[in-house]
Short mmCIF file of C-alpha atoms in Angstrom, two decimals:
data_model
loop_
_atom_site.label_atom_id
_atom_site.label_comp_id
_atom_site.label_asym_id
_atom_site.label_seq_id
_atom_site.Cartn_x
_atom_site.Cartn_y
_atom_site.Cartn_z
CA UNK A 1 4.20 8.78 -30.63
CA UNK A 2 2.86 11.82 -28.17
CA UNK A 3 1.14 9.52 -24.84
CA UNK A 4 -1.98 10.11 -25.99
CA UNK A 5 -0.80 7.98 -29.89
CA UNK A 6 0.66 5.35 -27.01
CA UNK A 7 -2.09 4.88 -24.88
CA UNK A 8 -5.16 4.37 -28.32
CA UNK A 9 -2.24 2.11 -29.90
CA UNK A 10 -1.84 -0.09 -26.55
CA UNK A 11 -5.91 0.02 -24.93
CA UNK A 12 -3.43 1.71 -21.86
CA UNK A 13 -4.39 4.98 -20.29
CA UNK A 14 -2.25 7.70 -20.44
CA UNK A 15 -2.56 6.91 -15.89
CA UNK A 16 -0.70 4.28 -16.77
CA UNK A 17 1.36 4.90 -18.74
CA UNK A 18 3.34 7.60 -17.11
CA UNK A 19 3.15 4.89 -14.36
CA UNK A 20 5.45 2.35 -15.72
CA UNK A 21 7.99 5.32 -16.69
CA UNK A 22 7.55 5.99 -12.88
CA UNK A 23 8.45 2.46 -12.64
CA UNK A 24 11.09 2.15 -15.23
CA UNK A 25 8.90 -0.19 -17.44
CA UNK A 26 8.94 1.95 -20.16
CA UNK A 27 11.00 5.03 -21.24
CA UNK A 28 10.38 8.09 -23.24
CA UNK A 29 12.14 10.57 -24.88
CA UNK A 30 11.16 14.46 -24.30
CA UNK A 31 11.01 16.69 -26.85
CA UNK A 32 12.27 20.55 -26.71
CA UNK A 33 9.00 21.56 -25.13
CA UNK A 34 8.82 18.41 -22.55
CA UNK A 35 6.58 16.39 -23.80
CA UNK A 36 7.03 12.59 -23.92
CA UNK A 37 8.15 11.13 -27.06
CA UNK A 38 7.70 7.13 -27.10
CA UNK A 39 9.52 5.25 -29.95
CA UNK A 40 6.85 3.41 -32.06
CA UNK A 41 7.89 -0.26 -30.12
CA UNK A 42 6.92 0.71 -26.84
CA UNK A 43 3.38 -0.35 -27.75
CA UNK A 44 4.13 -3.57 -27.78
CA UNK A 45 6.15 -3.48 -24.50
CA UNK A 46 3.84 -2.72 -22.67
CA UNK A 47 1.00 -5.02 -24.37
CA UNK A 48 3.41 -7.41 -22.45
CA UNK A 49 3.59 -5.43 -19.81
CA UNK A 50 0.44 -5.42 -19.46
CA UNK A 51 -0.06 -9.47 -19.88
CA UNK A 52 2.85 -9.56 -17.22
CA UNK A 53 0.37 -7.35 -14.77
CA UNK A 54 -2.48 -9.61 -15.74
CA UNK A 55 -0.13 -13.17 -14.61
CA UNK A 56 -0.02 -11.30 -11.47
CA UNK A 57 3.53 -9.94 -11.09
CA UNK A 58 4.72 -6.96 -9.08
CA UNK A 59 6.37 -3.86 -11.22
CA UNK A 60 9.47 -5.09 -9.79
CA UNK A 61 9.61 -7.75 -10.96
CA UNK A 62 8.95 -7.42 -13.99
CA UNK A 63 11.56 -4.88 -14.38
CA UNK A 64 13.59 -7.85 -13.66
CA UNK A 65 11.88 -10.24 -16.14
CA UNK A 66 11.36 -7.12 -19.49
CA UNK A 67 15.44 -7.33 -19.82
CA UNK A 68 15.21 -11.11 -20.16
CA UNK A 69 12.35 -11.43 -22.60
CA UNK A 70 13.46 -8.81 -24.67
CA UNK A 71 17.27 -10.40 -25.62
CA UNK A 72 17.63 -13.63 -28.04
CA UNK A 73 17.26 -16.58 -27.02
CA UNK A 74 20.85 -17.85 -27.61
CA UNK A 75 21.67 -14.93 -25.75
CA UNK A 76 19.83 -16.45 -22.39
CA UNK A 77 21.50 -17.27 -18.97
CA UNK A 78 18.63 -19.37 -18.02
CA UNK A 79 17.93 -15.80 -15.57
CA UNK A 80 13.93 -15.84 -16.88
CA UNK A 81 13.67 -19.11 -16.60
CA UNK A 82 14.72 -18.70 -12.69
CA UNK A 83 12.23 -15.99 -12.01
CA UNK A 84 9.38 -17.86 -13.66
CA UNK A 85 9.41 -20.71 -12.00
CA UNK A 86 9.81 -18.74 -8.90
CA UNK A 87 6.94 -16.84 -9.86
CA UNK A 88 5.18 -19.84 -10.69
CA UNK A 89 5.94 -21.56 -7.27
CA UNK A 90 4.39 -17.76 -5.46
CA UNK A 91 1.22 -17.98 -7.13
CA UNK A 92 1.01 -21.77 -6.78
CA UNK A 93 1.64 -21.60 -3.15
CA UNK A 94 -0.80 -18.65 -2.78
CA UNK A 95 -3.48 -20.63 -4.69
CA UNK A 96 -2.72 -23.40 -1.88
CA UNK A 97 -3.37 -20.85 1.16
CA UNK A 98 -6.46 -19.73 -0.76
CA UNK A 99 -7.93 -23.67 -1.13
CA UNK A 100 -6.48 -23.75 2.33
CA UNK A 101 -9.22 -21.31 3.86
CA UNK A 102 -11.89 -21.64 1.42
CA UNK A 103 -11.89 -25.42 3.01
CA UNK A 104 -11.73 -23.86 6.60
CA UNK A 105 -14.44 -21.50 5.74
CA UNK A 106 -16.79 -24.08 4.17
CA UNK A 107 -16.24 -26.28 7.44
CA UNK A 108 -17.06 -23.60 9.59
CA UNK A 109 -19.69 -22.14 7.60
CA UNK A 110 -20.90 -26.36 7.74
CA UNK A 111 -20.92 -26.63 11.73
CA UNK A 112 -22.59 -23.82 12.48
CA UNK A 113 -25.98 -23.75 10.17
CA UNK A 114 -28.79 -24.23 12.03
CA UNK A 115 -31.06 -27.48 10.22
CA UNK A 116 -34.23 -26.54 9.15
CA UNK A 117 -37.24 -27.97 11.73
CA UNK A 118 -39.17 -31.17 9.28
CA UNK A 119 -42.48 -29.60 8.55
#
């Protein structure tokens, strides 16, 4: 399938698909005329990639996870679980940092609010 067809099938822009290919997340054969020719199963892979990006993962991490996610469960070695646990911890730490920043700003705002005079 050509890139436009893959874009339609997956709901992802052709520009994003080119980026995914550049990052090694998807692969395409080339026709004699130089056109990209994607396997039909690539649409499912693109949807999975979209979910992983939506979860806050970067393309390098996604590239590490994809082989694990695509292998049968009996062939998995625990690498997938560790990578996911690491990413969850990274996001939890980020959430703690954001919560602390919000609390600091709320306290500062409370301290600097000018009281309104009684009427």
